[in-house]
CSV table of C-alpha atoms in Angstrom, one decimal:
chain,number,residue,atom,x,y,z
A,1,UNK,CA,92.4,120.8,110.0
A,2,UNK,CA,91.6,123.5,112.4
A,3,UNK,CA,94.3,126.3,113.7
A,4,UNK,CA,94.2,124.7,117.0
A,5,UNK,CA,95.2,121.2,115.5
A,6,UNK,CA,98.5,122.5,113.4
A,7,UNK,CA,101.8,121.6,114.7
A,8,UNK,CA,103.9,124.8,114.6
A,9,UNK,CA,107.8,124.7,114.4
A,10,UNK,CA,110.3,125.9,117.1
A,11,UNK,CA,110.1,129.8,115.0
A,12,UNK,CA,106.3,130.2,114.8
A,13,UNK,CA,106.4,132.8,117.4
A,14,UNK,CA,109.1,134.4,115.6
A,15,UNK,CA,107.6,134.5,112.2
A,16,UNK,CA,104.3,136.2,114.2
A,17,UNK,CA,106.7,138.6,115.7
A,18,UNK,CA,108.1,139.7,112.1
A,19,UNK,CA,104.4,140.0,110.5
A,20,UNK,CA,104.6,136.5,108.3
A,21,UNK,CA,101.3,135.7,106.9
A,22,UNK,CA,100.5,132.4,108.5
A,23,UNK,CA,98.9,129.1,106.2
A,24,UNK,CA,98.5,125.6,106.7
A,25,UNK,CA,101.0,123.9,105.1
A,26,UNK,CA,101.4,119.5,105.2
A,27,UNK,CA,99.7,119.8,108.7
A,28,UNK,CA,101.9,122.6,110.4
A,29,UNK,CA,100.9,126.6,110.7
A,30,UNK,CA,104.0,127.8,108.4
A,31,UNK,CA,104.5,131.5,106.2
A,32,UNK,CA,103.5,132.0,103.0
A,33,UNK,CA,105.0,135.6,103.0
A,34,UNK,CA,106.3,138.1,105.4
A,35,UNK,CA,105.7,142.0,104.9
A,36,UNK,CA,108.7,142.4,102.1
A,37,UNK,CA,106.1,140.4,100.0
A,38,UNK,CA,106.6,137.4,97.7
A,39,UNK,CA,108.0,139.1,94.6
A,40,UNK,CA,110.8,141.2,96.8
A,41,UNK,CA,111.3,137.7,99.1
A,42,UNK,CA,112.1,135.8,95.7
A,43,UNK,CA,114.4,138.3,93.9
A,44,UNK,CA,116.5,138.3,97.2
A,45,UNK,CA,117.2,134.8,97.4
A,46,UNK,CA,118.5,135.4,93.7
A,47,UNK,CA,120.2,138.6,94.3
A,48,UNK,CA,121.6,138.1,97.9
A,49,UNK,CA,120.4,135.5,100.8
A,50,UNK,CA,117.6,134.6,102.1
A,51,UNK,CA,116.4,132.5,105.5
A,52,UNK,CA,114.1,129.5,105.2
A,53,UNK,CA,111.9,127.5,107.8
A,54,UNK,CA,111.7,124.5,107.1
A,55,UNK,CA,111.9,122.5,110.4
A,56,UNK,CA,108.5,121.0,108.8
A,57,UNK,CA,111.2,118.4,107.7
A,58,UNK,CA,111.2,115.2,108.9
A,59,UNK,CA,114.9,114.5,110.6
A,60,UNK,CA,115.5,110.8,110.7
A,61,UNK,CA,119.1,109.5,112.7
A,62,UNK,CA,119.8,105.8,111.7
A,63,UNK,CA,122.6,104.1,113.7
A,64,UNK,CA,123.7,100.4,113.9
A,65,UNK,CA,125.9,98.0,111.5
A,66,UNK,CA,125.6,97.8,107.5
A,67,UNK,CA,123.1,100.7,107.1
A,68,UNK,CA,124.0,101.5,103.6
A,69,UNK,CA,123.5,98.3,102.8
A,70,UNK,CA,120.2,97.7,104.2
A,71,UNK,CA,119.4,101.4,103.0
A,72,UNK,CA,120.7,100.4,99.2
A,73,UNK,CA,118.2,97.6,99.1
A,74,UNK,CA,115.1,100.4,99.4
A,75,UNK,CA,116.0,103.0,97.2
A,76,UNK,CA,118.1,103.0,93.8
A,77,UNK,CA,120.4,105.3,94.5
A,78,UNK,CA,124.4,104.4,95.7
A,79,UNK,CA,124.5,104.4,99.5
A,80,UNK,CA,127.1,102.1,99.5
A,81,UNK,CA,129.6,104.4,98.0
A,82,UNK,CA,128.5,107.8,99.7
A,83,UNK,CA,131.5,109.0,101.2
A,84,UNK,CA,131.6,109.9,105.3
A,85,UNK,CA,130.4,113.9,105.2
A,86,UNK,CA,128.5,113.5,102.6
A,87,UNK,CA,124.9,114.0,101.3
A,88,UNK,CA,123.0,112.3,98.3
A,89,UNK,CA,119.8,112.8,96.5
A,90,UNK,CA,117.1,109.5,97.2
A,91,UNK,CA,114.2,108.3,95.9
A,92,UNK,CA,112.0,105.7,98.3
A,93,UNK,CA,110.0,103.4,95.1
A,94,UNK,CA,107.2,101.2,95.9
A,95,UNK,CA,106.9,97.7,94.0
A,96,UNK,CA,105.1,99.4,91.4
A,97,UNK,CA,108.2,101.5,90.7
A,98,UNK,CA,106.5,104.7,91.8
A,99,UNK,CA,107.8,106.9,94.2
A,100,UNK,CA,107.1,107.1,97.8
A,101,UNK,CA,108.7,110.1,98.6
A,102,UNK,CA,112.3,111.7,97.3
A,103,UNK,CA,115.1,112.5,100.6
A,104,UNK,CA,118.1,113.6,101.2
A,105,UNK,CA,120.6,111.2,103.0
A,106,UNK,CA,123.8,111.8,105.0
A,107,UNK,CA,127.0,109.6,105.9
A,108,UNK,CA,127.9,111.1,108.8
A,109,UNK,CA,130.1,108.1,110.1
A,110,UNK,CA,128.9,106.8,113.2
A,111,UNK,CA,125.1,107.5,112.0
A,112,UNK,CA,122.8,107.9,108.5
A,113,UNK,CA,121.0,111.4,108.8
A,114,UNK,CA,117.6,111.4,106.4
A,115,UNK,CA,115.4,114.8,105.8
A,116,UNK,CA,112.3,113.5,104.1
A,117,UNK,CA,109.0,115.5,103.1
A,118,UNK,CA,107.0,117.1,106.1
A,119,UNK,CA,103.8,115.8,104.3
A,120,UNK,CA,105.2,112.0,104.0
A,121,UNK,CA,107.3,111.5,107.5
A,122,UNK,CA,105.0,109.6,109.5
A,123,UNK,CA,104.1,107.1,106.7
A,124,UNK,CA,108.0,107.2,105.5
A,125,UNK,CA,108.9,106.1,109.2
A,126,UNK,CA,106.6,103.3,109.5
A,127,UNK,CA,107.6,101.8,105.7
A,128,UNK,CA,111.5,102.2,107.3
A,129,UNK,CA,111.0,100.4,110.1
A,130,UNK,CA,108.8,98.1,108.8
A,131,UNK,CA,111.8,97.4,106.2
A,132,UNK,CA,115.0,97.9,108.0
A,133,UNK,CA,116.8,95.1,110.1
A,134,UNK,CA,115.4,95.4,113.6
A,135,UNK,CA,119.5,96.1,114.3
A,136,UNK,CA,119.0,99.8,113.2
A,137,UNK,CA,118.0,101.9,115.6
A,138,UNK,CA,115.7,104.5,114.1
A,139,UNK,CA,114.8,108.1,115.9
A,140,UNK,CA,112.7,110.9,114.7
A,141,UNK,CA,114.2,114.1,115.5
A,142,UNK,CA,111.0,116.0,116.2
A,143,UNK,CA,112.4,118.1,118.4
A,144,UNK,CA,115.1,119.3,116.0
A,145,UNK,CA,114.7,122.7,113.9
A,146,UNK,CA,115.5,123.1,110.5
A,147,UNK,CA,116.8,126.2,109.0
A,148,UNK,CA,117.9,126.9,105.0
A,149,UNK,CA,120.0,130.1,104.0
A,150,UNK,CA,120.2,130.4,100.2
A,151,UNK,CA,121.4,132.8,98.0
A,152,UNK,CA,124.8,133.7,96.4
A,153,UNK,CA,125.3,136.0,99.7
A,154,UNK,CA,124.7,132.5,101.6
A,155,UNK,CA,127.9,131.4,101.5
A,156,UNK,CA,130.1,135.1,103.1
A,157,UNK,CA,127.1,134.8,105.5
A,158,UNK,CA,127.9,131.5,106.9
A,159,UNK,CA,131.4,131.7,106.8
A,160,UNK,CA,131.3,134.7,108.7
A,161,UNK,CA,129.0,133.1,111.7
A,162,UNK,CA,131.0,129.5,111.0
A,163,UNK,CA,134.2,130.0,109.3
A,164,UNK,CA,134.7,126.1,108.5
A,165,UNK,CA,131.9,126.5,106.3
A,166,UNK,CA,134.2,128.6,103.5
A,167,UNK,CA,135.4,125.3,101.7
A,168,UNK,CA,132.0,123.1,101.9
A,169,UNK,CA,131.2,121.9,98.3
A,170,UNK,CA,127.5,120.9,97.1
A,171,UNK,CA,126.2,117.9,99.5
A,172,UNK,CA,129.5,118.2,102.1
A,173,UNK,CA,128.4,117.9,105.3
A,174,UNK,CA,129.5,118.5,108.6
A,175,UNK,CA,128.7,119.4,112.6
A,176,UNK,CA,130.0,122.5,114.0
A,177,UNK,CA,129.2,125.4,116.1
A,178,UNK,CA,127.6,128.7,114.2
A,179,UNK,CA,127.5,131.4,117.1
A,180,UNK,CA,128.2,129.0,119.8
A,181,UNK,CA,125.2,127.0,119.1
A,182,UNK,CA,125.9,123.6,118.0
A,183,UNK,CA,124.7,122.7,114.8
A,184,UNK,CA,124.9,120.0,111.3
A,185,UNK,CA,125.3,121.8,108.2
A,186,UNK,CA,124.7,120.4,104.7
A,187,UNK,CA,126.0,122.4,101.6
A,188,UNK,CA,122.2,121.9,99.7
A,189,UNK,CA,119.1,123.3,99.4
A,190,UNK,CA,116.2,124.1,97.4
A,191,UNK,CA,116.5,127.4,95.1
A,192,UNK,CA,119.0,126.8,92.8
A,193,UNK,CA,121.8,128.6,94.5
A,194,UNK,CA,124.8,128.0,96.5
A,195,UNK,CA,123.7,127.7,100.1
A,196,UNK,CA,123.3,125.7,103.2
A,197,UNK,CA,120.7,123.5,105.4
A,198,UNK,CA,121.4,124.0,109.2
A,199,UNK,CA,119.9,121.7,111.8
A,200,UNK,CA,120.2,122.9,115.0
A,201,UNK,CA,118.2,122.2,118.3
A,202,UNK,CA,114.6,123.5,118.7
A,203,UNK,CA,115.3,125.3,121.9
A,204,UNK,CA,118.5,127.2,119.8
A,205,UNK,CA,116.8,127.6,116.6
A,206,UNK,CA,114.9,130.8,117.6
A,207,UNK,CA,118.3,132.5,118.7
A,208,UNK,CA,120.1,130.8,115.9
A,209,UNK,CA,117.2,132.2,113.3
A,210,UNK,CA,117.5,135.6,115.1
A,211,UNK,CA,121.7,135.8,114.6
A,212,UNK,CA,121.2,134.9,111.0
A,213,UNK,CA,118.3,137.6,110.3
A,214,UNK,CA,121.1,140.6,111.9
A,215,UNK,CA,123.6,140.0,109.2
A,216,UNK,CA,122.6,142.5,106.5
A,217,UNK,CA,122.4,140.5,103.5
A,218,UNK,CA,119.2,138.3,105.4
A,219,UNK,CA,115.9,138.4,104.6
A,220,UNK,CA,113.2,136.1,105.6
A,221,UNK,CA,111.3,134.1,103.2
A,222,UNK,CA,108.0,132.2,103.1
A,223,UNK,CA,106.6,129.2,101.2
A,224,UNK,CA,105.5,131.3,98.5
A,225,UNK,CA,108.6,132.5,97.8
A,226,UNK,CA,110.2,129.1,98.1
A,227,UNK,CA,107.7,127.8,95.5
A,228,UNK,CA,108.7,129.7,92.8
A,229,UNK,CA,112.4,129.6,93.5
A,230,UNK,CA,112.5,125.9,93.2
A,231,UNK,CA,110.5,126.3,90.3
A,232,UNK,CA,112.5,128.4,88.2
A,233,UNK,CA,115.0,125.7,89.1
A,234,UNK,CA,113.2,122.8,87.7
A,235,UNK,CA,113.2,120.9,91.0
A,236,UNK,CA,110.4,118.4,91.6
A,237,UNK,CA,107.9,119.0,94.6
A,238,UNK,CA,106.5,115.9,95.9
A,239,UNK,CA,102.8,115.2,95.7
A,240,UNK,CA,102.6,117.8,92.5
A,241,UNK,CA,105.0,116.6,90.4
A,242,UNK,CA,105.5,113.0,91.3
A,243,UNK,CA,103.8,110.4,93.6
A,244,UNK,CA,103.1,106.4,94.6
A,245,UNK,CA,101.9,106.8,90.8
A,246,UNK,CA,104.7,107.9,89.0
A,247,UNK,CA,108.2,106.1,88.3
A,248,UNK,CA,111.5,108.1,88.4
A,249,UNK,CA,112.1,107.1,84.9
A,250,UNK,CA,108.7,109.1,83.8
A,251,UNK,CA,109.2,112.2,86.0
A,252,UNK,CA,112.3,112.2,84.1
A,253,UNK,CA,114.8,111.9,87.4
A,254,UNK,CA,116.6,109.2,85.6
A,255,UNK,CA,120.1,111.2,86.7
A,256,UNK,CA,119.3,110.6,90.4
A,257,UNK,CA,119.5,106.5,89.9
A,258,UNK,CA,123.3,106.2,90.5
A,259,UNK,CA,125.1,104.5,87.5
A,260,UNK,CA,126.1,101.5,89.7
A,261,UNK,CA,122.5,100.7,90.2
A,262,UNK,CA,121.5,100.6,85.8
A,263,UNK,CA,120.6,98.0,84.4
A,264,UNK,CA,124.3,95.8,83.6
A,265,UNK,CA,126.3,97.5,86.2
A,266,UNK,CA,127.4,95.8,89.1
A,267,UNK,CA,125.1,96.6,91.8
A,268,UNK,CA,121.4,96.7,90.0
A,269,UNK,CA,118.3,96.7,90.9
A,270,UNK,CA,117.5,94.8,93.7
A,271,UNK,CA,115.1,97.6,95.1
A,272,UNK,CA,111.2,97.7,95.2
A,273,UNK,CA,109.9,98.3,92.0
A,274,UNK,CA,113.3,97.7,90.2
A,275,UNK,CA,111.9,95.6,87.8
A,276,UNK,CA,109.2,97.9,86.6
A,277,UNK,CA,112.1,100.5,86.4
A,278,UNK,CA,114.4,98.4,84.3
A,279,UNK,CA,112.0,97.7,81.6
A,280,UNK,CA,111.2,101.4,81.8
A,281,UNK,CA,114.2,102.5,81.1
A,282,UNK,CA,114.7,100.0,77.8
A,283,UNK,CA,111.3,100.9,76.9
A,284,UNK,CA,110.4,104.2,77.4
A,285,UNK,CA,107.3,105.7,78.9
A,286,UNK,CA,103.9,107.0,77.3
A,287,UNK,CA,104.5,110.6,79.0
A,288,UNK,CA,107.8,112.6,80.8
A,289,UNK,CA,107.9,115.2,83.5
A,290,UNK,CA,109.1,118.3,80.7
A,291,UNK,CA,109.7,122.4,81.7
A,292,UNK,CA,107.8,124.1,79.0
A,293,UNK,CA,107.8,128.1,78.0
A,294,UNK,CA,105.1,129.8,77.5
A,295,UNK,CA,104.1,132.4,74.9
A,296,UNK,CA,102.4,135.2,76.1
A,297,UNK,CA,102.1,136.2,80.3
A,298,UNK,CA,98.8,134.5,81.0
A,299,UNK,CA,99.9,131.8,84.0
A,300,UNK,CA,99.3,128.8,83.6
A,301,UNK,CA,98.2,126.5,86.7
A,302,UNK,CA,98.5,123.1,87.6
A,303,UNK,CA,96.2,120.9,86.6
A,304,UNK,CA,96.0,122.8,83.0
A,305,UNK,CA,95.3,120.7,80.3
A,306,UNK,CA,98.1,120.6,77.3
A,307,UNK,CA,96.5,119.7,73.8
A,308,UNK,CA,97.5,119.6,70.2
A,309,UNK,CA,96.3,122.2,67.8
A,310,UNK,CA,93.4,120.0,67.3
A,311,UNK,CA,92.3,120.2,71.1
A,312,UNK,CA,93.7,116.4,71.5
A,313,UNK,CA,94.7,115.8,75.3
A,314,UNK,CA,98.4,115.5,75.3
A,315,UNK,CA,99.8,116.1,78.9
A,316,UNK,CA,98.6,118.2,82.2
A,317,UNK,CA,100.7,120.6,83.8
A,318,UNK,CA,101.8,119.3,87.3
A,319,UNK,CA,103.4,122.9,88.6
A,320,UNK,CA,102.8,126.3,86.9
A,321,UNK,CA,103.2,129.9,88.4
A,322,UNK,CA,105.3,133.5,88.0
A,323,UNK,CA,108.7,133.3,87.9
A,324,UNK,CA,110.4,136.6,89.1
A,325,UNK,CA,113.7,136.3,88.2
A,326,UNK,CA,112.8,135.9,84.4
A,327,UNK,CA,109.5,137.8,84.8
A,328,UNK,CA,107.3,135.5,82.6
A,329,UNK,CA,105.4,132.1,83.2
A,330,UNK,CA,107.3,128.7,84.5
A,331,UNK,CA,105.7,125.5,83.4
A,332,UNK,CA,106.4,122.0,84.5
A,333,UNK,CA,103.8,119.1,82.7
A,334,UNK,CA,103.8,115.5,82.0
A,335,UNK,CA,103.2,115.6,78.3
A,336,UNK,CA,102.8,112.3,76.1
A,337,UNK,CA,106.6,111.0,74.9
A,338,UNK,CA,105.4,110.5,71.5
A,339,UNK,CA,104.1,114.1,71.2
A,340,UNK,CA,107.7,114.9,72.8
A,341,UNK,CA,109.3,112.7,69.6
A,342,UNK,CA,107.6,114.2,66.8
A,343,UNK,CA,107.9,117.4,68.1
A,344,UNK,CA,104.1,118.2,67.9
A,345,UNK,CA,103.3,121.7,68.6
A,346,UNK,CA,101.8,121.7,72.2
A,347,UNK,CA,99.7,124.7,74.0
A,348,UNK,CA,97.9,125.2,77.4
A,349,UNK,CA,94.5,124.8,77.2
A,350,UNK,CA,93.6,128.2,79.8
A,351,UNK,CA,89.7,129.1,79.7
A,352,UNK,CA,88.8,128.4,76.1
A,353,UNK,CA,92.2,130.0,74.9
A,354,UNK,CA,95.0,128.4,73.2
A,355,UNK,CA,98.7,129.5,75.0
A,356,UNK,CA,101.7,128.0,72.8
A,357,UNK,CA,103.8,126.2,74.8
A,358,UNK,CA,107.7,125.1,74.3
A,359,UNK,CA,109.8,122.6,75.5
A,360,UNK,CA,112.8,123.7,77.5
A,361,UNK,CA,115.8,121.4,77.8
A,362,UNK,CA,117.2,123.4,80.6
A,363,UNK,CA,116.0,124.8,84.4
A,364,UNK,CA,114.6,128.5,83.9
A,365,UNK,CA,117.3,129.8,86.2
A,366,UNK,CA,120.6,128.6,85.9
A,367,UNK,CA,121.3,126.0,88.9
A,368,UNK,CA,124.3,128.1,90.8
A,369,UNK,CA,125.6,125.2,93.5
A,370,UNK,CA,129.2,125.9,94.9
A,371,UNK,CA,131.1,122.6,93.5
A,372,UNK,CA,134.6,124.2,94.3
């Protein structure tokens, strides 16, 4: 895709203004970094707050009767019992039991607000459409901006600019005004730390972008930066650590299918791919989505081989990089369950060198969301 055919979000001018090193990025012209550089960008998230674009996003509004019903019967997750200003973690599965894509969904009373992957949001739209009663009214938001400020300075920031945002919990939601500009706010994001989503107009974004970046605890942060943040968390990025070929039970997101939707309980299955899932989760899998130490400071990419201490193929790593905060390597790999079971000693395979690897049983970072 040439420069002329990216789509650029409502703040590309902006990001050109502040000296952001632009990339293609899931068919739009985003930054990877701006002049404070990935490293510093990272450790300020961690240490104070930091302001994401990420009006890549698709925005989906659903309106019209029984949506969580009619949403329930696509995904595994509890729509039914989401509560009105709230927000819940979803996974789209194919008949396979693989996923489509993973979202975040909203009750917000009158209306269902999605925010899908930039990468999937055309194809996600169509599949919707195709599978939702013709009585929902579906409608892109694409001329809606999108706007993340994480860090454990996040939250003074935002109460100071929109004071009803002091007692929002992880995944509350709610419209209000942040400067005068109207806007929907979601306590979520995609770091690890307490923070918020804020979708807001494109024509306001730039002014609402520019208001945030004054208070002095603001920086802005890139893609690169955002990589390794949700990294360190052990969140999931779609197309690299799951896809149409993986099953939530094997990328080891088993938490996100809500109770009431297991196997026994009263409103299972009954989603695409639900019996593949079911027997999944009695059986097992040959491999899981793991986090994995390394020894050593060597990084170790995706698409790294994992072996035994014989050289036998045991897993691939799906996500691999720096992670600042802890200043050593961050693994995520699908490794064989079996291996996992007997506790086999696993290494990266990184040009003709054996790395010992470990398997972690918690995020690198500790996960800092607000719960109250």
């Amino acid at each position: 895709m040439t420069a002329e055919q990216l789509k650029i979000t409502p703040l590309n001018a902006l990001h050109r203004e502040l000296g952001a090193k632009m990339v293609p990025f899931a068919g739009y012209d985003m930054p990877v970094q701006y002049p404070l550089g990935v490293m510093k960008e990272h450790l300020q998230v961690r240490n104070a707050a930091g302001l994401f674009d990420v009006s890549h996003m698709g925005q989906i509004r659903l309106r019209g009767e029984n949506i969580a019903q009619a949403l329930e019967a696509l995904m595994p997750q509890d729509v039914v019992g989401l509560a009105v200003d709230r927000q819940r973690y979803g996974l789209l599965t194919n008949e396979q039991g693989g996923i489509r894509d993973d979202l975040m969904f909203a009750n917000c009373g009158d209306s269902f607000m999605l925010v899908v992957n930039a990468a999937c949001k055309d194809q996600d739209y169509a599949w919707l459409r195709q599978n939702l009663p013709e009585s929902i009214s579906m409608e892109m938001l694409s001329d809606q901006g999108l706007l993340a400020l994480q860090g454990p300075a996040a939250r003074q920031v935002m109460t100071r600019l929109a004071p009803e945002a002091a007692n929002m919990v992880f995944m509350d939601t709610r419209s209000c005004t942040v400067g005068g500009i109207d806007c929907w706010l979601s306590c979520s994001g995609y770091t690890g730390e307490d923070g918020f989503e804020i979708s807001v107009a494109g024509a306001d974004a730039e002014q609402l972008a520019r208001l945030v970046l004054a208070q002095d605890e603001v920086e802005f942060i890139g893609l690169g930066a955002r990589d390794s943040l949700r990294l360190e968390a052990g969140l999931c990025l779609y197309g690299h650590d799951m896809d149409e070929s993986t099953s939530p039970v094997t990328a080891n997101l088993l938490w996100a299918i809500s109770k009431v939707r297991r196997p026994g309980q009263v409103r299972a299955g009954n989603y695409p791919g639900a019996e593949v899932i079911t027997q999944e989760i009695a059986a097992g899998t040959i491999e899981k989505r793991v986090l994995l130490d390394v020894e050593g400071r060597a990084p170790v990419r995706e698409g790294v081989e994992i072996v035994s201490a014989q050289g036998a193929m045991l897993g691939r790593v799906c996500s691999g990089g720096f992670g600042p905060s802890i200043g050593r390597p961050l693994v995520m790999a699908y490794v064989s369950t079996a291996a996992l079971a007997q506790g086999d000693a696993l290494f990266a395979s990184v040009r003709g060198k054996l790395l010992p690897l470990t398997v972690r049983t918690a995020p690198f970072v500790e996960q800092r969301y607000y719960r109250g």
